[in-house]
Amino acid sequence: MSLALLLLISAVILIAAYRFYGSFVYKKFGLDDSRKAPSHTHRDGVDYEPSKPIVVLGHHFASIAGAGPIVGPIIAVTFGWIPAVIWILVGGIFFGAVHDLGSMAASLRTEGKSIGVIIRNQIGPKGKQLFVLFSFSTLILVIGVFSDIIAKTFVSNPGVASASILFIGLAVAFGYVNRLIGNRTISFILLTVVGVVLMYYFVYLGTQLPFVLSYEIWILVLLAYAFIASVTPVSLLLQPRDYLNSYLLYGMMIAAVLGVIVANPEIEMGNQIQASSENLGYVFPVLFVTIACGAISGFHSLVASGTTSKQLDKESDAKVVGFGGMLIESFLAIISVGAVVVLSRTEYFERLTSEGPVSLFSTGLGGMISTLGVSEQFAIGFVALTVSAFALTTLDTCTRLARFTLQEYFEDMPQPAAQVLAKNRYLSTFIVVVLSVLLLLSGEFSTLWPIFGSANQLLAALALLTIAVWLIKKNIPATFVTLPMFFMFTVTLASLGLFAWKNFQEKGYVLALIAALLFVLAISLIFLAFKSLKAEAKEPAKAL
């Protein structure tokens, strides 16, 4: 079987899913444009800002993509490329896209608030407190880890650092000019063309003007940037940077597809399916935890309900941004699998061990892109730069999300100090950055990170639980949400149980305790959800 045929079949399935299943899910959530979106009713020019759907899609896609749909699928090919591809397609369509659009829809009907606030409204204040503490801890960890990854990348490749700095300056200029031109479509198209051309030129210029700083200085610079990105109006920095950066990823994906068509490589890996791996464990539940962002990811619920819902101009935009954005990411995950299935299984395992998934992706995809007439060295560098750019996007988005989460945690508390934190975005962002620095100084994130694959998928299960409760309370059939929810709880609880037992046997008592606590958290929220539904059953159904 040729790789080009695999990409073609996957693309047809995903497009058909958007056309038919996407329309079904959209109607189920009852979204319509007769209601004003929170971006209009709560417009503040900082977080709530109505924007064109293509701009919001660029921000949302750049925020949820990162390195997740690249690293996870490549590692999961350990079990065989066939189960990886099947889960990416099935998971992306029936799990991830429903999860992302559902999170966005529930947030649109809750004043653009996050999943934590929706849990408070649907399950109760205790549920919100548990969820917010968990999601805030996850976000702080991600900020710390991505700061470390990006700083090391900038140290080892100063050209990437230079290009990234130029991107930020370009984004500010783009955001400022876009504010001046308003809603004039032709002017926005011209501005986009100029911005994208300059962005690709900066890819080249960065290699000619390397910017060198030490690792410690880069950490401070990155966290200072994250602070600024969190408090600056979304239309001035975060949104235009993500929008322009999305064209990097679109360009890479288009170049990859064209490169595959020209090279027309065969799938050399074979059709073997491994039930277990010595390093990873059993295919169930590990496959469904390892392939996170490419199929379903709890982090997406934080983005969809945290920043994206505040920028949608109208409710109907949620379909292309939420459902469509997830399916684009699933296709990226298929491309990631394609970058390694052209290798034999023996070569795949050897190179995965020696090079790591990101390098393997860059060299595999770069080799195919080079068939279009560019040098292989440039093609590999372009792919690596694209991955690094999206890691930086994840960093600034996570900082803003952590700030929202912290503010929403304290907004229900009457104490004056709590209200200051809830209303002051500068103070809450400062606390987020300080906690991230302390985590980096402790080095504990390198020890705790392995458990957050399971924690991320648990976040997805909890988001699906919240969406299901929201729908049921509106007297809307929610089977299309509850079936994915039950499966994800089965996956995550099994994964956490196995992880806790393994670490307990190996005397890793701290990790075993954390896994056990997450297990208890999930069970507690399920209990609170059923308790809330039982109480609701005694009251008249509410209208959507």
Coordinates of C-alpha atoms in Angstrom, one line a residue:
M1 CA 0.0 0.0 0.0
S2 CA 1.3 3.4 -0.9
L3 CA 1.5 6.3 1.7
A4 CA -0.3 8.6 -0.8
L5 CA -3.3 6.3 -0.8
L6 CA -3.4 6.2 3.0
L7 CA -3.4 10.0 3.1
L8 CA -6.1 10.2 0.4
I9 CA -8.4 7.7 2.2
S10 CA -7.9 9.5 5.5
A11 CA -8.6 12.9 4.0
V12 CA -11.8 11.7 2.4
I13 CA -13.1 10.1 5.6
L14 CA -12.3 13.3 7.6
I15 CA -14.0 15.6 5.1
A16 CA -17.1 13.4 4.9
A17 CA -17.2 13.3 8.8
Y18 CA -17.1 17.1 8.9
R19 CA -19.9 17.4 6.3
F20 CA -22.3 14.8 7.8
Y21 CA -21.4 14.0 11.5
G22 CA -20.3 17.5 12.1
S23 CA -23.7 18.9 11.1
F24 CA -25.4 16.3 13.2
V25 CA -23.4 17.2 16.3
Y26 CA -23.8 20.9 15.7
K27 CA -27.6 20.6 15.6
K28 CA -27.6 18.5 18.7
F29 CA -25.9 21.3 20.7
G30 CA -28.6 23.7 19.5
L31 CA -26.3 26.5 18.4
D32 CA -27.7 29.3 16.3
D33 CA -26.9 32.8 15.4
S34 CA -30.0 34.4 16.9
R35 CA -28.2 34.7 20.2
K36 CA -25.3 37.1 20.6
A37 CA -22.0 35.5 21.3
P38 CA -20.2 36.3 24.5
S39 CA -17.6 38.2 22.5
H40 CA -20.3 40.8 21.9
T41 CA -22.2 40.7 25.2
H42 CA -19.0 40.8 27.3
R43 CA -16.7 42.6 24.9
D44 CA -13.7 44.2 26.8
G45 CA -11.0 44.4 24.1
V46 CA -8.7 42.2 26.2
D47 CA -10.1 38.7 26.4
Y48 CA -13.6 39.1 24.8
E49 CA -13.1 40.2 21.2
P50 CA -15.3 39.2 18.2
S51 CA -13.1 38.0 15.3
K52 CA -13.3 36.5 11.8
P53 CA -13.7 32.7 11.9
I54 CA -10.5 32.1 9.9
V55 CA -8.5 34.1 12.5
V56 CA -10.1 32.2 15.4
L57 CA -9.5 28.9 13.7
G58 CA -5.8 29.9 13.3
H59 CA -5.6 30.8 17.0
H60 CA -7.4 27.7 18.1
F61 CA -5.6 25.3 15.8
A62 CA -2.2 26.7 16.7
S63 CA -3.0 26.5 20.4
I64 CA -4.3 22.9 20.4
A65 CA -1.7 21.5 18.0
G66 CA 1.7 22.0 19.6
A67 CA 3.9 18.9 19.4
G68 CA 1.1 16.6 20.7
P69 CA -0.2 15.3 17.3
I70 CA 3.4 14.6 16.3
V71 CA 5.0 12.9 19.3
G72 CA 2.1 10.8 20.4
P73 CA 1.2 9.1 17.1
I74 CA 4.9 8.3 16.3
I75 CA 5.4 6.7 19.7
A76 CA 2.1 4.8 19.4
V77 CA 3.3 3.2 16.1
T78 CA 5.2 0.9 18.4
F79 CA 2.0 -1.2 18.6
G80 CA 1.6 -1.1 14.8
W81 CA 0.5 1.6 12.3
I82 CA -2.9 0.1 11.6
P83 CA -4.3 0.5 15.2
A84 CA -2.7 4.0 15.4
V85 CA -4.5 5.1 12.2
I86 CA -7.8 3.5 13.2
W87 CA -7.8 5.3 16.6
I88 CA -6.8 8.6 15.1
L89 CA -9.7 8.6 12.7
V90 CA -12.3 7.0 15.0
G91 CA -11.1 9.0 18.0
G92 CA -10.8 12.3 16.1
I93 CA -14.3 12.1 14.6
F94 CA -16.4 10.5 17.3
F95 CA -14.5 11.6 20.4
G96 CA -12.2 14.6 19.9
A97 CA -14.3 16.7 17.6
V98 CA -17.4 16.1 19.8
H99 CA -15.4 16.9 22.9
D100 CA -14.0 20.2 21.4
L101 CA -17.2 21.4 19.9
G102 CA -19.1 20.5 23.0
S103 CA -16.7 22.4 25.3
M104 CA -17.1 25.4 23.0
A105 CA -20.9 25.2 22.9
A106 CA -21.3 24.8 26.6
S107 CA -18.9 27.8 27.1
L108 CA -20.8 29.9 24.6
R109 CA -24.0 29.4 26.6
T110 CA -22.1 30.2 29.9
E111 CA -20.9 33.7 29.1
G112 CA -17.6 32.4 27.6
K113 CA -16.5 30.8 30.9
S114 CA -14.3 27.8 31.2
I115 CA -15.2 24.2 31.9
G116 CA -14.6 24.8 35.6
V117 CA -17.4 27.3 35.8
I118 CA -19.7 25.1 33.7
I119 CA -19.0 22.3 36.2
R120 CA -20.0 24.6 39.0
N121 CA -23.3 25.4 37.3
Q122 CA -24.1 21.8 36.3
I123 CA -22.5 19.7 39.0
G124 CA -21.9 22.1 41.9
P125 CA -19.2 24.2 43.6
K126 CA -17.2 21.2 45.0
G127 CA -16.9 19.8 41.5
K128 CA -15.6 23.1 40.2
Q129 CA -13.0 23.3 43.0
L130 CA -11.7 19.8 42.3
F131 CA -11.6 20.3 38.5
V132 CA -10.0 23.8 38.7
L133 CA -7.2 22.6 41.0
F134 CA -6.5 19.7 38.8
S135 CA -6.5 21.7 35.5
F136 CA -4.5 24.6 37.0
S137 CA -1.8 22.1 38.2
T138 CA -1.7 20.6 34.7
L139 CA -1.3 24.0 33.1
I140 CA 1.5 25.0 35.4
L141 CA 3.3 21.8 34.6
V142 CA 2.9 22.3 30.9
I143 CA 4.2 25.9 31.1
G144 CA 7.3 24.7 33.0
V145 CA 8.0 21.8 30.6
F146 CA 7.5 23.8 27.4
S147 CA 9.7 26.7 28.8
D148 CA 12.4 24.1 29.3
I149 CA 12.0 22.5 25.9
I150 CA 11.9 25.8 24.0
A151 CA 14.9 27.3 25.9
K152 CA 17.0 24.2 25.1
T153 CA 15.9 24.4 21.4
F154 CA 16.8 28.1 21.3
V155 CA 20.2 27.3 22.8
S156 CA 21.0 24.5 20.4
N157 CA 19.5 26.3 17.3
P158 CA 19.9 30.1 17.6
G159 CA 18.3 30.5 14.1
V160 CA 15.0 29.2 15.5
A161 CA 15.3 31.7 18.3
S162 CA 15.8 34.6 15.9
A163 CA 12.9 33.5 13.7
S164 CA 10.6 33.2 16.7
I165 CA 11.5 36.7 17.9
L166 CA 10.9 38.1 14.4
F167 CA 7.5 36.3 14.4
I168 CA 6.4 38.0 17.6
G169 CA 7.3 41.5 16.2
L170 CA 5.4 40.7 13.0
A171 CA 2.4 39.5 15.0
V172 CA 2.2 42.8 16.9
A173 CA 2.4 44.8 13.7
F174 CA -0.2 42.5 12.1
G175 CA -2.6 42.9 15.1
Y176 CA -2.2 46.7 15.2
V177 CA -2.9 47.1 11.4
N178 CA -5.8 44.7 11.6
R179 CA -7.4 46.8 14.2
L180 CA -7.1 49.8 12.0
I181 CA -8.6 48.2 8.9
G182 CA -11.6 46.8 10.8
N183 CA -13.9 44.4 9.0
R184 CA -12.9 45.2 5.4
T185 CA -12.4 41.8 3.8
I186 CA -10.2 42.8 0.9
S187 CA -7.8 44.7 3.2
F188 CA -7.6 41.7 5.5
I189 CA -6.8 39.3 2.7
L190 CA -4.0 41.6 1.5
L191 CA -2.7 42.0 5.1
T192 CA -2.7 38.2 5.5
V193 CA -0.8 37.7 2.2
V194 CA 1.9 40.3 3.3
G195 CA 2.0 38.7 6.8
V196 CA 2.5 35.2 5.6
V197 CA 5.1 36.2 3.0
L198 CA 7.1 38.0 5.7
M199 CA 6.7 35.1 8.1
Y200 CA 8.2 32.7 5.6
Y201 CA 11.0 35.2 4.8
F202 CA 11.8 35.4 8.5
V203 CA 12.3 31.6 8.5
Y204 CA 15.2 32.2 6.1
L205 CA 16.3 35.4 7.8
G206 CA 16.5 33.7 11.2
T207 CA 19.1 31.3 9.9
Q208 CA 21.2 34.3 8.8
L209 CA 20.9 36.2 12.1
P210 CA 21.3 33.7 14.9
F211 CA 20.5 35.1 18.4
V212 CA 22.5 33.5 21.2
L213 CA 21.6 33.6 24.9
S214 CA 22.2 31.2 27.8
Y215 CA 19.6 28.7 28.9
E216 CA 18.9 30.6 32.1
I217 CA 18.4 33.9 30.3
W218 CA 16.1 32.2 27.7
I219 CA 13.9 30.9 30.6
L220 CA 13.5 34.4 32.0
V221 CA 12.8 35.9 28.5
L222 CA 10.2 33.2 27.7
L223 CA 8.3 33.6 30.9
A224 CA 8.4 37.4 30.6
Y225 CA 7.0 37.0 27.1
A226 CA 4.3 34.6 28.4
F227 CA 3.4 37.2 31.1
I228 CA 3.0 39.9 28.4
A229 CA 1.0 37.6 26.1
S230 CA -1.4 36.8 29.0
V231 CA -2.3 40.4 29.9
T232 CA -2.1 42.0 26.4
P233 CA -5.4 42.3 24.4
V234 CA -5.9 39.0 22.6
S235 CA -6.3 40.8 19.2
L236 CA -2.9 42.5 19.5
L237 CA -0.5 39.6 20.1
L238 CA -1.8 36.2 20.9
Q239 CA -4.5 35.9 18.2
P240 CA -2.4 37.4 15.3
R241 CA 0.7 35.3 16.2
D242 CA -1.3 32.1 16.4
Y243 CA -3.2 33.0 13.2
L244 CA 0.1 33.7 11.2
N245 CA 1.8 30.6 12.8
S246 CA -1.1 28.4 11.6
Y247 CA 0.0 29.1 8.1
L248 CA 3.4 27.6 9.0
L249 CA 1.6 24.4 9.9
Y250 CA -0.8 24.6 6.9
G251 CA 2.2 25.1 4.7
M252 CA 4.1 22.2 6.2
M253 CA 1.0 19.9 5.8
I254 CA 0.4 20.9 2.2
A255 CA 4.1 20.5 1.4
A256 CA 4.1 17.1 3.1
V257 CA 1.1 15.9 1.0
L258 CA 2.6 17.1 -2.2
G259 CA 6.0 15.5 -1.3
V260 CA 4.3 12.2 -0.6
I261 CA 2.5 12.4 -4.0
V262 CA 5.7 13.1 -5.8
A263 CA 7.9 10.6 -3.9
N264 CA 5.0 8.0 -3.8
P265 CA 6.7 5.9 -1.1
E266 CA 5.4 2.5 -0.1
I267 CA 4.5 1.6 3.5
E268 CA 7.5 -0.6 4.5
M269 CA 6.6 -1.2 8.2
G270 CA 4.4 -4.1 7.6
N271 CA 1.0 -4.9 9.1
Q272 CA 2.1 -6.4 12.4
I273 CA 0.1 -5.5 15.5
Q274 CA 1.8 -5.8 18.9
A275 CA -0.4 -6.4 21.9
S276 CA 2.2 -5.1 24.3
S277 CA 5.5 -3.2 24.5
E278 CA 8.3 -3.7 27.0
N279 CA 8.7 0.0 27.5
L280 CA 5.1 1.2 27.1
G281 CA 2.9 -1.6 28.4
Y282 CA -0.3 -3.1 26.9
V283 CA -2.0 -1.7 23.8
F284 CA -5.1 -1.1 26.0
P285 CA -5.0 1.4 27.6
V286 CA -1.6 2.8 26.5
L287 CA -2.5 3.4 22.8
F288 CA -5.4 5.6 23.8
V289 CA -3.4 7.6 26.3
T290 CA -0.3 8.0 24.0
I291 CA -2.2 9.3 21.0
A292 CA -3.7 12.3 22.8
C293 CA -4.1 15.5 20.7
G294 CA -4.4 13.6 17.4
A295 CA -7.6 11.9 18.6
I296 CA -8.8 13.5 21.8
S297 CA -7.2 15.7 24.4
G298 CA -8.5 17.3 27.6
F299 CA -6.2 20.3 27.0
H300 CA -8.5 21.2 24.1
S301 CA -11.4 21.7 26.4
L302 CA -9.4 24.3 28.3
V303 CA -8.6 26.2 25.0
A304 CA -12.1 25.8 23.5
S305 CA -13.8 27.1 26.7
G306 CA -10.9 29.4 27.9
T307 CA -9.9 31.6 25.0
T308 CA -11.6 30.5 21.8
S309 CA -15.2 30.9 23.0
K310 CA -14.5 34.5 23.9
Q311 CA -13.4 35.3 20.3
L312 CA -16.2 33.7 18.2
D313 CA -18.2 36.3 16.3
K314 CA -21.3 34.1 16.1
E315 CA -22.3 30.7 17.4
S316 CA -22.2 29.0 13.9
D317 CA -18.4 29.7 13.8
A318 CA -18.0 27.0 16.4
K319 CA -18.5 24.2 13.9
V320 CA -15.6 25.1 11.7
V321 CA -13.4 26.1 14.6
G322 CA -14.2 23.3 17.1
F323 CA -15.2 20.3 15.0
G324 CA -13.1 21.3 11.9
G325 CA -10.0 22.3 13.9
M326 CA -10.0 18.9 15.6
L327 CA -10.2 17.0 12.3
I328 CA -7.4 19.1 10.8
E329 CA -5.3 18.0 13.8
S330 CA -6.3 14.4 13.2
F331 CA -5.0 14.7 9.6
L332 CA -1.7 16.1 11.0
A333 CA -1.5 13.0 13.2
I334 CA -2.0 10.8 10.2
I335 CA 0.9 12.7 8.5
S336 CA 3.0 12.0 11.6
V337 CA 2.3 8.3 11.2
G338 CA 3.2 8.6 7.5
A339 CA 6.6 10.1 8.4
V340 CA 7.7 6.8 10.0
V341 CA 5.7 4.0 8.2
V342 CA 8.1 4.3 5.3
L343 CA 10.7 2.7 7.5
S344 CA 11.0 -1.0 8.4
R345 CA 10.1 -1.8 12.0
T346 CA 13.7 -2.5 12.9
E347 CA 14.9 0.9 11.5
Y348 CA 11.9 2.6 13.2
F349 CA 12.8 1.2 16.7
E350 CA 16.5 2.0 16.2
R351 CA 15.9 5.6 15.1
L352 CA 13.1 6.3 17.6
T353 CA 15.5 5.3 20.4
S354 CA 18.5 7.3 19.1
E355 CA 16.8 10.4 17.6
G356 CA 13.5 10.8 19.4
P357 CA 10.0 11.3 17.8
V358 CA 10.4 15.0 16.9
S359 CA 13.7 14.5 15.1
L360 CA 12.3 11.3 13.4
F361 CA 9.3 13.3 12.2
S362 CA 11.5 16.2 10.9
T363 CA 13.9 13.9 9.0
G364 CA 11.1 11.7 7.6
L365 CA 8.9 14.5 6.5
G366 CA 11.8 16.7 5.4
G367 CA 13.0 13.9 3.1
M368 CA 9.6 13.8 1.4
I369 CA 9.3 17.6 1.1
S370 CA 12.8 17.7 -0.5
T371 CA 11.4 15.9 -3.6
L372 CA 9.6 19.2 -4.4
G373 CA 13.0 20.7 -5.4
V374 CA 14.2 22.2 -2.1
S375 CA 17.3 21.0 -0.3
E376 CA 16.8 18.3 2.3
Q377 CA 18.6 20.3 4.9
F378 CA 16.3 23.3 4.4
A379 CA 13.2 21.0 4.4
I380 CA 14.2 19.3 7.6
G381 CA 15.0 22.7 9.2
F382 CA 11.6 24.1 8.1
V383 CA 9.7 21.2 9.7
A384 CA 11.7 21.5 13.0
L385 CA 11.1 25.2 13.1
T386 CA 7.4 24.7 12.6
V387 CA 7.3 22.3 15.6
S388 CA 9.2 24.8 17.7
A389 CA 6.9 27.6 16.8
F390 CA 3.9 25.7 17.9
A391 CA 5.6 24.8 21.2
L392 CA 5.9 28.5 21.8
T393 CA 2.2 28.9 21.0
T394 CA 1.4 26.3 23.6
L395 CA 3.4 28.2 26.2
D396 CA 1.7 31.6 25.8
T397 CA -1.8 30.0 25.5
C398 CA -1.3 27.9 28.6
T399 CA -0.2 31.0 30.6
R400 CA -3.4 32.8 29.6
L401 CA -5.5 29.7 30.4
A402 CA -3.8 29.3 33.8
R403 CA -4.6 33.0 34.5
F404 CA -8.3 32.5 33.6
T405 CA -8.4 29.3 35.7
L406 CA -6.9 31.1 38.8
Q407 CA -9.3 34.0 38.4
E408 CA -12.4 31.8 38.0
Y409 CA -11.4 29.8 41.1
F410 CA -11.5 32.9 43.3
E411 CA -14.4 34.7 41.7
D412 CA -17.0 32.9 43.9
M413 CA -15.2 33.8 47.1
P414 CA -16.4 37.0 48.9
Q415 CA -13.1 37.8 50.7
P416 CA -11.5 41.0 49.4
A417 CA -8.1 39.3 48.7
A418 CA -9.9 36.6 46.6
Q419 CA -11.8 39.3 44.6
V420 CA -8.5 41.1 43.9
L421 CA -7.1 37.9 42.4
A422 CA -10.3 37.3 40.5
K423 CA -10.3 40.7 38.9
N424 CA -6.6 41.6 38.5
R425 CA -5.2 39.9 35.5
Y426 CA -1.7 41.2 36.2
L427 CA -1.5 39.8 39.7
S428 CA -3.0 36.4 38.7
T429 CA -0.6 36.1 35.8
F430 CA 2.3 37.0 38.0
I431 CA 1.4 34.2 40.4
V432 CA 1.2 31.8 37.4
V433 CA 4.7 32.8 36.2
V434 CA 6.2 32.6 39.7
L435 CA 4.8 29.1 40.2
S436 CA 6.2 28.0 36.8
V437 CA 9.7 29.4 37.8
L438 CA 9.6 27.5 41.1
L439 CA 8.6 24.3 39.3
L440 CA 11.5 24.8 36.8
L441 CA 14.0 25.4 39.7
S442 CA 12.8 22.3 41.5
G443 CA 13.2 20.1 38.5
E444 CA 10.2 18.0 39.6
F445 CA 8.4 18.3 36.3
S446 CA 10.8 15.8 34.7
T447 CA 9.7 13.2 37.3
L448 CA 6.0 14.0 37.2
W449 CA 5.5 14.4 33.5
P450 CA 5.0 10.7 32.6
I451 CA 1.7 10.6 34.6
F452 CA 0.2 13.6 32.7
G453 CA -0.5 11.6 29.6
S454 CA -3.2 9.8 31.7
A455 CA -4.1 13.1 33.5
N456 CA -4.7 14.8 30.1
Q457 CA -7.0 12.1 29.0
L458 CA -8.8 12.2 32.3
L459 CA -9.3 15.9 31.7
A460 CA -11.0 14.9 28.4
A461 CA -13.3 12.4 30.2
L462 CA -14.3 15.0 32.8
A463 CA -15.0 17.5 30.1
L464 CA -17.3 15.0 28.3
L465 CA -19.0 14.3 31.6
T466 CA -19.7 18.0 32.1
I467 CA -21.0 18.3 28.5
A468 CA -23.2 15.2 29.0
V469 CA -24.7 16.6 32.3
W470 CA -25.3 20.0 30.6
L471 CA -27.2 18.3 27.7
I472 CA -29.2 15.9 29.9
K473 CA -30.3 18.8 32.1
K474 CA -31.6 20.5 28.9
N475 CA -33.5 17.3 28.1
I476 CA -31.4 16.7 25.0
P477 CA -30.4 13.0 24.2
A478 CA -26.7 12.8 24.9
T479 CA -25.7 9.3 23.8
F480 CA -23.2 10.7 21.3
V481 CA -21.4 12.2 24.3
T482 CA -21.9 9.6 26.9
L483 CA -20.5 6.7 24.9
P484 CA -17.1 8.5 24.3
M485 CA -17.2 9.6 28.0
F486 CA -17.6 6.1 29.3
F487 CA -14.8 4.8 27.0
M488 CA -12.4 7.6 28.1
F489 CA -13.1 7.0 31.8
T490 CA -12.4 3.3 31.2
V491 CA -9.1 4.1 29.5
T492 CA -7.9 6.7 32.0
L493 CA -8.9 4.8 35.1
A494 CA -7.3 1.6 33.8
S495 CA -4.2 3.6 32.9
L496 CA -4.0 5.3 36.3
G497 CA -4.5 2.0 38.1
L498 CA -1.8 0.3 36.2
F499 CA 0.5 3.3 36.6
A500 CA -0.1 3.4 40.4
W501 CA 0.5 -0.4 40.8
K502 CA 3.7 -0.3 38.6
N503 CA 5.2 2.6 40.6
F504 CA 4.2 1.0 43.9
Q505 CA 6.0 -2.2 43.0
E506 CA 9.1 -0.2 41.9
K507 CA 8.9 1.9 45.2
G508 CA 7.9 5.0 43.3
Y509 CA 5.5 5.9 46.1
V510 CA 5.1 9.6 45.2
L511 CA 4.0 8.8 41.6
A512 CA 1.8 5.9 42.9
L513 CA 0.1 8.3 45.3
I514 CA -0.5 11.0 42.7
A515 CA -2.0 8.4 40.3
A516 CA -4.3 7.2 43.2
L517 CA -5.4 10.7 44.0
L518 CA -6.3 11.4 40.3
F519 CA -8.2 8.1 40.3
V520 CA -10.2 9.3 43.4
L521 CA -10.7 12.7 41.8
A522 CA -12.4 11.1 38.8
I523 CA -14.6 8.9 40.9
S524 CA -15.6 11.9 43.1
L525 CA -16.6 14.0 40.1
I526 CA -18.6 11.1 38.6
F527 CA -20.4 10.7 42.0
L528 CA -21.1 14.5 42.1
A529 CA -22.4 14.4 38.5
F530 CA -24.9 11.6 39.2
K531 CA -26.0 13.3 42.4
S532 CA -26.6 16.5 40.5
L533 CA -28.6 14.6 37.8
K534 CA -30.7 12.9 40.5
A535 CA -31.6 16.2 42.1
E536 CA -32.4 17.7 38.7
A537 CA -34.7 14.8 37.8
K538 CA -37.1 16.2 40.5
E539 CA -37.2 19.6 38.8
P540 CA -38.8 20.6 35.5
A541 CA -36.4 20.5 32.5
K542 CA -34.9 23.8 31.5
A543 CA -35.0 25.2 28.0
L544 CA -31.8 25.4 26.0

